[in-house]
PDB file of C-alpha atoms in Angstrom:
ATOM      1  CA  MET E 809     -44.031  -0.869  36.424  1.00 54.00           C
ATOM      2  CA  SER E 810     -40.753   0.592  35.146  1.00 60.00           C
ATOM      3  CA  ALA E 811     -39.076   3.504  36.909  1.00 71.00           C
ATOM      4  CA  HIS E 812     -36.017   5.725  36.810  1.00 80.00           C
ATOM      5  CA  SER E 813     -34.999   7.914  39.737  1.00 81.00           C
ATOM      6  CA  ASP E 814     -32.204  10.083  41.070  1.00 89.00           C
ATOM      7  CA  GLU E 815     -31.330  10.330  44.755  1.00 92.00           C
ATOM      8  CA  LEU E 816     -30.362  13.514  46.572  1.00 92.00           C
ATOM      9  CA  ILE E 817     -29.116  12.869  50.106  1.00 92.00           C
ATOM     10  CA  GLY E 818     -28.371  15.324  52.921  1.00 92.00           C
ATOM     11  CA  ASP E 819     -27.601  14.847  56.608  1.00 89.00           C
ATOM     12  CA  ASP E 820     -31.177  14.248  57.766  1.00 94.00           C
ATOM     13  CA  THR E 821     -33.163  14.427  54.524  1.00 96.00           C
ATOM     14  CA  ALA E 822     -33.230  12.751  51.149  1.00 95.00           C
ATOM     15  CA  ALA E 823     -35.197  13.156  47.946  1.00 95.00           C
ATOM     16  CA  LEU E 824     -36.010  10.768  45.138  1.00 92.00           C
ATOM     17  CA  VAL E 825     -36.939  12.387  41.828  1.00 93.00           C
ATOM     18  CA  GLY E 826     -37.971  10.354  38.846  1.00 92.00           C
ATOM     19  CA  THR E 827     -40.407   9.022  36.312  1.00 91.00           C
ATOM     20  CA  MET E 828     -42.307   5.761  36.038  1.00 87.00           C
ATOM     21  CA  LYS E 829     -45.099   4.079  34.111  1.00 85.00           C
ATOM     22  CA  LEU E 830     -48.064   3.089  36.243  1.00 79.00           C
ATOM     23  CA  ARG E 831     -50.795   1.132  34.449  1.00 75.00           C
ATOM     24  CA  GLY E 832     -49.729   2.731  31.171  1.00 79.00           C
ATOM     25  CA  VAL E 833     -49.704   6.288  32.566  1.00 78.00           C
ATOM     26  CA  SER E 834     -46.438   8.257  32.635  1.00 84.00           C
ATOM     27  CA  VAL E 835     -45.871   9.622  36.157  1.00 86.00           C
ATOM     28  CA  ASP E 836     -43.325  12.160  37.412  1.00 91.00           C
ATOM     29  CA  PHE E 837     -42.671  11.852  41.138  1.00 90.00           C
ATOM     30  CA  THR E 838     -40.730  13.400  43.980  1.00 93.00           C
ATOM     31  CA  ASP E 839     -40.413  11.750  47.383  1.00 93.00           C
ATOM     32  CA  HIS E 840     -39.125  13.932  50.237  1.00 96.00           C
ATOM     33  CA  LEU E 841     -37.785  11.840  53.124  1.00 96.00           C
ATOM     34  CA  LYS E 842     -36.895  12.922  56.654  1.00 97.00           C
ATOM     35  CA  LEU E 843     -34.349  10.565  58.170  1.00 95.00           C
ATOM     36  CA  ARG E 844     -33.277   9.490  61.646  1.00 94.00           C
ATOM     37  CA  PRO E 845     -29.547   9.547  62.456  1.00 92.00           C
ATOM     38  CA  ASP E 846     -29.424   5.797  61.644  1.00 91.00           C
ATOM     39  CA  GLY E 847     -30.821   6.523  58.146  1.00 89.00           C
ATOM     40  CA  LYS E 848     -34.299   5.083  58.719  1.00 93.00           C
ATOM     41  CA  ILE E 849     -37.246   7.093  57.375  1.00 94.00           C
ATOM     42  CA  ILE E 850     -39.360   8.939  59.962  1.00 96.00           C
ATOM     43  CA  GLU E 851     -41.499  10.969  57.561  1.00 96.00           C
ATOM     44  CA  MET E 852     -42.233  10.818  53.846  1.00 94.00           C
ATOM     45  CA  THR E 853     -44.022  13.270  51.552  1.00 94.00           C
ATOM     46  CA  VAL E 854     -44.861  12.144  48.017  1.00 90.00           C
ATOM     47  CA  PHE E 855     -45.664  14.354  45.029  1.00 90.00           C
ATOM     48  CA  PHE E 856     -46.986  13.122  41.662  1.00 88.00           C
ATOM     49  CA  ARG E 857     -47.674  14.941  38.431  1.00 87.00           C
ATOM     50  CA  PRO E 858     -49.569  15.439  36.147  1.00 86.00           C
ATOM     51  CA  LEU E 859     -52.981  15.336  37.788  1.00 84.00           C
ATOM     52  CA  PRO E 860     -54.225  12.225  35.912  1.00 84.00           C
ATOM     53  CA  ALA E 861     -51.086  10.419  37.063  1.00 83.00           C
ATOM     54  CA  SER E 862     -51.714  11.545  40.650  1.00 83.00           C
ATOM     55  CA  ALA E 863     -55.194  10.049  40.568  1.00 85.00           C
ATOM     56  CA  ALA E 864     -53.899   6.800  39.044  1.00 83.00           C
ATOM     57  CA  ALA E 865     -51.192   6.549  41.702  1.00 83.00           C
ATOM     58  CA  MET E 866     -53.687   7.298  44.472  1.00 83.00           C
ATOM     59  CA  ARG E 867     -55.912   4.510  43.198  1.00 83.00           C
ATOM     60  CA  VAL E 868     -53.112   1.922  43.085  1.00 83.00           C
ATOM     61  CA  ILE E 869     -51.370   2.943  46.320  1.00 83.00           C
ATOM     62  CA  GLY E 870     -54.614   3.463  48.264  1.00 84.00           C
ATOM     63  CA  ALA E 871     -55.950   0.083  47.211  1.00 86.00           C
ATOM     64  CA  GLY E 872     -52.667  -1.577  48.168  1.00 87.00           C
ATOM     65  CA  LEU E 873     -52.707   0.029  51.610  1.00 86.00           C
ATOM     66  CA  GLY E 874     -56.385  -0.871  52.082  1.00 88.00           C
ATOM     67  CA  ARG E 875     -55.715  -4.520  51.207  1.00 88.00           C
ATOM     68  CA  ARG E 876     -53.464  -4.716  54.271  1.00 89.00           C
ATOM     69  CA  LYS E 877     -56.669  -4.715  56.355  1.00 88.00           C
ATOM     70  CA  SER E 878     -58.924  -6.602  53.937  1.00 89.00           C
ATOM     71  CA  GLY E 879     -59.541  -7.254  50.264  1.00 89.00           C
ATOM     72  CA  LEU E 880     -62.890  -5.509  50.514  1.00 91.00           C
ATOM     73  CA  ARG E 881     -61.250  -2.361  51.886  1.00 89.00           C
ATOM     74  CA  GLY E 882     -58.765  -2.337  48.997  1.00 87.00           C
ATOM     75  CA  ARG E 883     -61.516  -2.763  46.393  1.00 88.00           C
ATOM     76  CA  THR E 884     -63.599  -0.037  48.079  1.00 90.00           C
ATOM     77  CA  ILE E 885     -60.747   2.471  47.996  1.00 87.00           C
ATOM     78  CA  SER E 886     -60.082   1.675  44.341  1.00 86.00           C
ATOM     79  CA  ALA E 887     -63.781   2.109  43.496  1.00 89.00           C
ATOM     80  CA  LEU E 888     -63.986   5.426  45.367  1.00 88.00           C
ATOM     81  CA  VAL E 889     -61.004   6.875  43.499  1.00 86.00           C
ATOM     82  CA  ALA E 890     -62.053   5.523  40.067  1.00 86.00           C
ATOM     83  CA  PRO E 891     -64.355   8.501  39.227  1.00 88.00           C
ATOM     84  CA  LEU E 892     -61.572  10.972  40.070  1.00 84.00           C
ATOM     85  CA  ALA E 893     -59.112   9.035  37.895  1.00 82.00           C
ATOM     86  CA  PHE E 894     -61.614   9.026  35.019  1.00 85.00           C
ATOM     87  CA  MET E 895     -62.431  12.741  35.379  1.00 85.00           C
ATOM     88  CA  THR E 896     -58.798  13.850  35.488  1.00 82.00           C
ATOM     89  CA  ARG E 897     -57.789  11.609  32.571  1.00 79.00           C
ATOM     90  CA  THR E 898     -60.726  12.756  30.432  1.00 83.00           C
ATOM     91  CA  GLY E 899     -60.588  16.391  31.538  1.00 79.00           C
ATOM     92  CA  ASP E 900     -56.859  16.662  30.876  1.00 75.00           C
ATOM     93  CA  GLY E 901     -57.212  15.636  27.237  1.00 76.00           C
ATOM     94  CA  LEU E 902     -60.389  17.631  26.652  1.00 79.00           C
ATOM     95  CA  GLY E 903     -59.018  20.686  28.454  1.00 75.00           C
ATOM     96  CA  MET E 904     -55.920  20.735  26.260  1.00 75.00           C
ATOM     97  CA  ARG E 905     -58.024  20.515  23.099  1.00 77.00           C
ATOM     98  CA  LEU E 906     -60.182  23.415  24.314  1.00 78.00           C
ATOM     99  CA  VAL E 907     -57.253  25.625  25.340  1.00 75.00           C
ATOM    100  CA  LYS E 908     -54.818  24.884  22.526  1.00 74.00           C
ATOM    101  CA  PRO E 909     -56.694  26.879  19.824  1.00 73.00           C
ATOM    102  CA  THR E 910     -56.502  29.984  22.056  1.00 72.00           C
ATOM    103  CA  LEU E 911     -52.727  29.819  22.554  1.00 66.00           C
ATOM    104  CA  PRO E 912     -50.414  31.919  20.374  1.00 73.00           C
ATOM    105  CA  GLU E 913     -48.926  29.890  17.507  1.00 70.00           C
ATOM    106  CA  HIS E 914     -45.364  29.986  18.913  1.00 64.00           C
ATOM    107  CA  THR E 915     -46.416  28.299  22.233  1.00 60.00           C
ATOM    108  CA  ARG E 916     -48.067  25.231  20.693  1.00 55.00           C
TER     109      ARG E 916
END
């Protein structure tokens, strides 16, 4: 996995904004962090885009978190998210092919 990110830091918050490749899928991400006075993270909100990348990230991250309890739990989470990852990946490409002919020439 390769990644590039920029950090934005305030008094009690920080944000990471960047791009990465996750299993061959290009992912844009934003992490919003709420920080304690000592700089440790107390809350984290993560955003991914586009939708196929979100599903791919959910599959990888969810499986990794599940494996902390057991290998079976990690494999189960990955299997449960697999149909969503497939649908978003397939639907994204198909949806663009269906919509593109209806767009004005100057927006293509």
